[in-house]
Amino acid sequence: MSGAQERPMRADAARNRARLLDVATEVFTTRGVGVPTEEIARAAGVGVGTLFRHFPTKEALLEAVLVRRLETIADQTARLAAEADPAEAFFDCFRLVIDRSSGKSEFTQALAAAGVDAHATLRESSTAIRAQLAELLAGAQQAGAVRRDLGLPELIALLVGTSTTMEHLGADTPARERIFEVVFDGLRPR
């Protein structure tokens, strides 16, 4: 066996890794990235040694959580594009990206402070999502549901801005819905 080949992960190790990512995603998203890794391990029902075997540093755990979140967005976006009509898929995807982006800036700032280039780590997932957004935008525009003068760069800027706005609003559901209504009204043709 060559050194370049990795042995497959044992089933229990894969379950532990998945559990750690699930718990870390929930804890970091709801309580912030300052939560100690020991608490993540405890909440996942594993020892801190197990956590560090999978993720040698807290930054490695944060990075894995970010990558997983983007992969989940990409998977769900592809599903929406395949299952819904173009207008519904576009607006549902917009909501999905905003809802799943909660806390992303805190993650990337923590990684940057540790010298990790989160954008490089997320490049593959981000590229897939950009391609899916471009397809969804084109489909919604062809269906007459989204204004034709909107390009992908503007859409991405709106997603980033709306995400930041939602972080400022916190859990105020009525205010969040009003923001979606305003943004969606601006996206629709006149």
Tab-separated table of C-alpha atoms in Angstrom:
chain	number	residue	atom	x	y	z
A	1	MET	CA	0.000	0.000	0.000
A	2	SER	CA	1.481	3.367	-1.006
A	3	GLY	CA	1.734	6.279	1.393
A	4	ALA	CA	-0.521	8.385	-0.831
A	5	GLN	CA	-3.484	6.081	-0.265
A	6	GLU	CA	-5.539	6.598	2.849
A	7	ARG	CA	-7.213	3.738	4.615
A	8	PRO	CA	-10.974	4.014	4.746
A	9	MET	CA	-12.308	5.372	8.011
A	10	ARG	CA	-13.773	2.763	10.365
A	11	ALA	CA	-17.558	2.959	10.736
A	12	ASP	CA	-17.382	4.075	14.374
A	13	ALA	CA	-14.780	6.721	13.532
A	14	ALA	CA	-16.952	7.991	10.663
A	15	ARG	CA	-19.957	8.170	13.003
A	16	ASN	CA	-17.897	10.066	15.603
A	17	ARG	CA	-16.663	12.517	12.983
A	18	ALA	CA	-20.185	13.100	11.657
A	19	ARG	CA	-21.530	13.529	15.196
A	20	LEU	CA	-18.764	16.018	16.025
A	21	LEU	CA	-19.564	18.033	12.899
A	22	ASP	CA	-23.306	18.001	13.688
A	23	VAL	CA	-22.752	19.157	17.246
A	24	ALA	CA	-20.082	21.719	16.306
A	25	THR	CA	-22.336	23.174	13.614
A	26	GLU	CA	-25.208	23.558	16.073
A	27	VAL	CA	-23.093	24.915	18.935
A	28	PHE	CA	-20.976	27.316	16.881
A	29	THR	CA	-24.040	28.604	15.030
A	30	THR	CA	-26.149	29.164	18.149
A	31	ARG	CA	-23.492	30.105	20.716
A	32	GLY	CA	-20.625	31.462	18.606
A	33	VAL	CA	-17.163	30.245	17.708
A	34	GLY	CA	-15.779	30.981	21.177
A	35	VAL	CA	-17.190	27.756	22.619
A	36	PRO	CA	-14.283	25.579	23.801
A	37	THR	CA	-13.585	22.349	21.927
A	38	GLU	CA	-13.961	20.421	25.181
A	39	GLU	CA	-17.642	21.440	25.288
A	40	ILE	CA	-18.097	20.291	21.685
A	41	ALA	CA	-16.573	16.899	22.520
A	42	ARG	CA	-18.713	16.539	25.655
A	43	ALA	CA	-21.904	17.485	23.792
A	44	ALA	CA	-21.038	14.964	21.062
A	45	GLY	CA	-20.509	12.251	23.664
A	46	VAL	CA	-16.841	11.678	22.825
A	47	GLY	CA	-13.559	12.432	24.505
A	48	VAL	CA	-11.528	15.483	23.587
A	49	GLY	CA	-8.840	13.121	22.238
A	50	THR	CA	-11.346	11.781	19.714
A	51	LEU	CA	-12.189	15.322	18.632
A	52	PHE	CA	-8.507	16.162	18.142
A	53	ARG	CA	-7.867	12.940	16.192
A	54	HIS	CA	-10.411	14.116	13.637
A	55	PHE	CA	-9.713	17.840	13.905
A	56	PRO	CA	-6.199	18.586	15.215
A	57	THR	CA	-7.066	22.243	15.948
A	58	LYS	CA	-10.173	24.252	16.628
A	59	GLU	CA	-9.545	26.015	13.316
A	60	ALA	CA	-9.618	22.641	11.527
A	61	LEU	CA	-13.008	21.974	13.136
A	62	LEU	CA	-14.320	25.422	12.145
A	63	GLU	CA	-13.045	24.891	8.616
A	64	ALA	CA	-14.746	21.472	8.377
A	65	VAL	CA	-18.015	22.936	9.654
A	66	LEU	CA	-17.886	25.727	7.047
A	67	VAL	CA	-17.116	23.299	4.218
A	68	ARG	CA	-19.928	21.006	5.329
A	69	ARG	CA	-22.385	23.919	5.522
A	70	LEU	CA	-21.534	24.997	1.966
A	71	GLU	CA	-21.762	21.423	0.688
A	72	THR	CA	-25.203	21.154	2.296
A	73	ILE	CA	-26.289	24.409	0.627
A	74	ALA	CA	-25.009	23.129	-2.732
A	75	ASP	CA	-26.863	19.810	-2.318
A	76	GLN	CA	-30.111	21.487	-1.266
A	77	THR	CA	-29.843	24.059	-4.050
A	78	ALA	CA	-29.432	21.284	-6.626
A	79	ARG	CA	-32.468	19.514	-5.176
A	80	LEU	CA	-34.556	22.704	-5.349
A	81	ALA	CA	-33.524	23.285	-8.960
A	82	ALA	CA	-34.548	19.739	-9.879
A	83	GLU	CA	-37.846	19.613	-7.990
A	84	ALA	CA	-39.429	23.076	-8.133
A	85	ASP	CA	-40.533	25.413	-10.888
A	86	PRO	CA	-37.915	28.086	-11.751
A	87	ALA	CA	-39.487	30.938	-9.765
A	88	GLU	CA	-40.113	28.865	-6.658
A	89	ALA	CA	-36.654	27.303	-6.866
A	90	PHE	CA	-34.982	30.711	-7.146
A	91	PHE	CA	-36.765	32.327	-4.203
A	92	ASP	CA	-36.522	29.189	-2.042
A	93	CYS	CA	-32.803	29.038	-2.798
A	94	PHE	CA	-32.392	32.696	-1.827
A	95	ARG	CA	-34.028	31.941	1.542
A	96	LEU	CA	-31.974	28.792	1.968
A	97	VAL	CA	-28.666	30.579	1.398
A	98	ILE	CA	-29.614	33.317	3.861
A	99	ASP	CA	-30.861	30.906	6.507
A	100	ARG	CA	-27.800	28.646	6.205
A	101	SER	CA	-25.332	31.549	6.213
A	102	SER	CA	-26.028	32.492	9.798
A	103	GLY	CA	-22.737	33.047	11.611
A	104	LYS	CA	-20.582	32.530	8.511
A	105	SER	CA	-18.798	35.856	8.941
A	106	GLU	CA	-17.890	34.956	12.527
A	107	PHE	CA	-16.443	31.654	11.284
A	108	THR	CA	-14.381	33.281	8.544
A	109	GLN	CA	-13.144	36.011	10.898
A	110	ALA	CA	-12.032	33.409	13.464
A	111	LEU	CA	-10.231	31.461	10.754
A	112	ALA	CA	-8.599	34.600	9.350
A	113	ALA	CA	-7.388	35.528	12.847
A	114	ALA	CA	-5.713	32.106	12.992
A	115	GLY	CA	-4.106	32.635	9.584
A	116	VAL	CA	-6.454	30.313	7.665
A	117	ASP	CA	-7.713	31.484	4.259
A	118	ALA	CA	-11.346	30.379	4.460
A	119	HIS	CA	-12.013	31.527	0.899
A	120	ALA	CA	-9.389	29.133	-0.463
A	121	THR	CA	-10.819	26.292	1.623
A	122	LEU	CA	-14.335	27.005	0.402
A	123	ARG	CA	-13.451	27.652	-3.240
A	124	GLU	CA	-14.779	24.345	-4.622
A	125	SER	CA	-18.103	24.503	-2.782
A	126	SER	CA	-18.475	28.222	-3.530
A	127	THR	CA	-17.866	27.608	-7.228
A	128	ALA	CA	-20.562	24.920	-7.303
A	129	ILE	CA	-23.038	27.200	-5.549
A	130	ARG	CA	-22.236	30.113	-7.899
A	131	ALA	CA	-22.930	27.869	-10.898
A	132	GLN	CA	-26.213	26.723	-9.383
A	133	LEU	CA	-27.213	30.302	-8.572
A	134	ALA	CA	-26.466	31.337	-12.153
A	135	GLU	CA	-28.727	28.542	-13.454
A	136	LEU	CA	-31.503	29.369	-10.999
A	137	LEU	CA	-31.284	33.065	-11.860
A	138	ALA	CA	-31.438	32.380	-15.611
A	139	GLY	CA	-34.400	30.027	-15.153
A	140	ALA	CA	-36.306	32.516	-12.990
A	141	GLN	CA	-35.581	35.320	-15.467
A	142	GLN	CA	-36.766	33.198	-18.410
A	143	ALA	CA	-39.933	32.402	-16.439
A	144	GLY	CA	-40.508	36.148	-15.957
A	145	ALA	CA	-40.222	35.893	-12.157
A	146	VAL	CA	-36.986	37.879	-11.737
A	147	ARG	CA	-35.953	41.108	-13.412
A	148	ARG	CA	-33.727	40.600	-16.440
A	149	ASP	CA	-31.241	43.342	-15.579
A	150	LEU	CA	-29.987	41.459	-12.519
A	151	GLY	CA	-26.684	39.652	-13.006
A	152	LEU	CA	-24.948	37.064	-10.882
A	153	PRO	CA	-22.572	39.579	-9.234
A	154	GLU	CA	-25.541	41.690	-8.083
A	155	LEU	CA	-27.388	38.591	-6.868
A	156	ILE	CA	-24.388	37.518	-4.809
A	157	ALA	CA	-24.052	41.037	-3.392
A	158	LEU	CA	-27.737	40.939	-2.424
A	159	LEU	CA	-27.257	37.562	-0.758
A	160	VAL	CA	-24.265	38.837	1.224
A	161	GLY	CA	-26.059	42.043	2.213
A	162	THR	CA	-29.279	40.289	3.141
A	163	SER	CA	-27.355	37.731	5.177
A	164	THR	CA	-25.625	40.516	7.121
A	165	THR	CA	-28.971	42.245	7.657
A	166	MET	CA	-30.510	39.044	9.002
A	167	GLU	CA	-27.633	38.585	11.442
A	168	HIS	CA	-28.381	42.068	12.816
A	169	LEU	CA	-32.057	41.184	13.214
A	170	GLY	CA	-31.352	37.971	15.108
A	171	ALA	CA	-34.409	35.871	15.871
A	172	ASP	CA	-36.985	38.581	15.054
A	173	THR	CA	-39.048	36.432	12.671
A	174	PRO	CA	-41.559	39.126	11.599
A	175	ALA	CA	-38.723	41.547	10.771
A	176	ARG	CA	-36.863	38.835	8.858
A	177	GLU	CA	-39.993	38.114	6.801
A	178	ARG	CA	-40.399	41.840	6.022
A	179	ILE	CA	-36.797	41.934	4.776
A	180	PHE	CA	-37.454	38.932	2.523
A	181	GLU	CA	-40.621	40.627	1.201
A	182	VAL	CA	-38.746	43.858	0.428
A	183	VAL	CA	-35.824	42.090	-1.252
A	184	PHE	CA	-38.074	39.731	-3.218
A	185	ASP	CA	-40.241	42.652	-4.337
A	186	GLY	CA	-37.088	44.372	-5.629
A	187	LEU	CA	-36.020	41.224	-7.491
A	188	ARG	CA	-39.299	40.854	-9.353
A	189	PRO	CA	-39.831	42.592	-12.705
A	190	ARG	CA	-41.580	45.939	-12.683
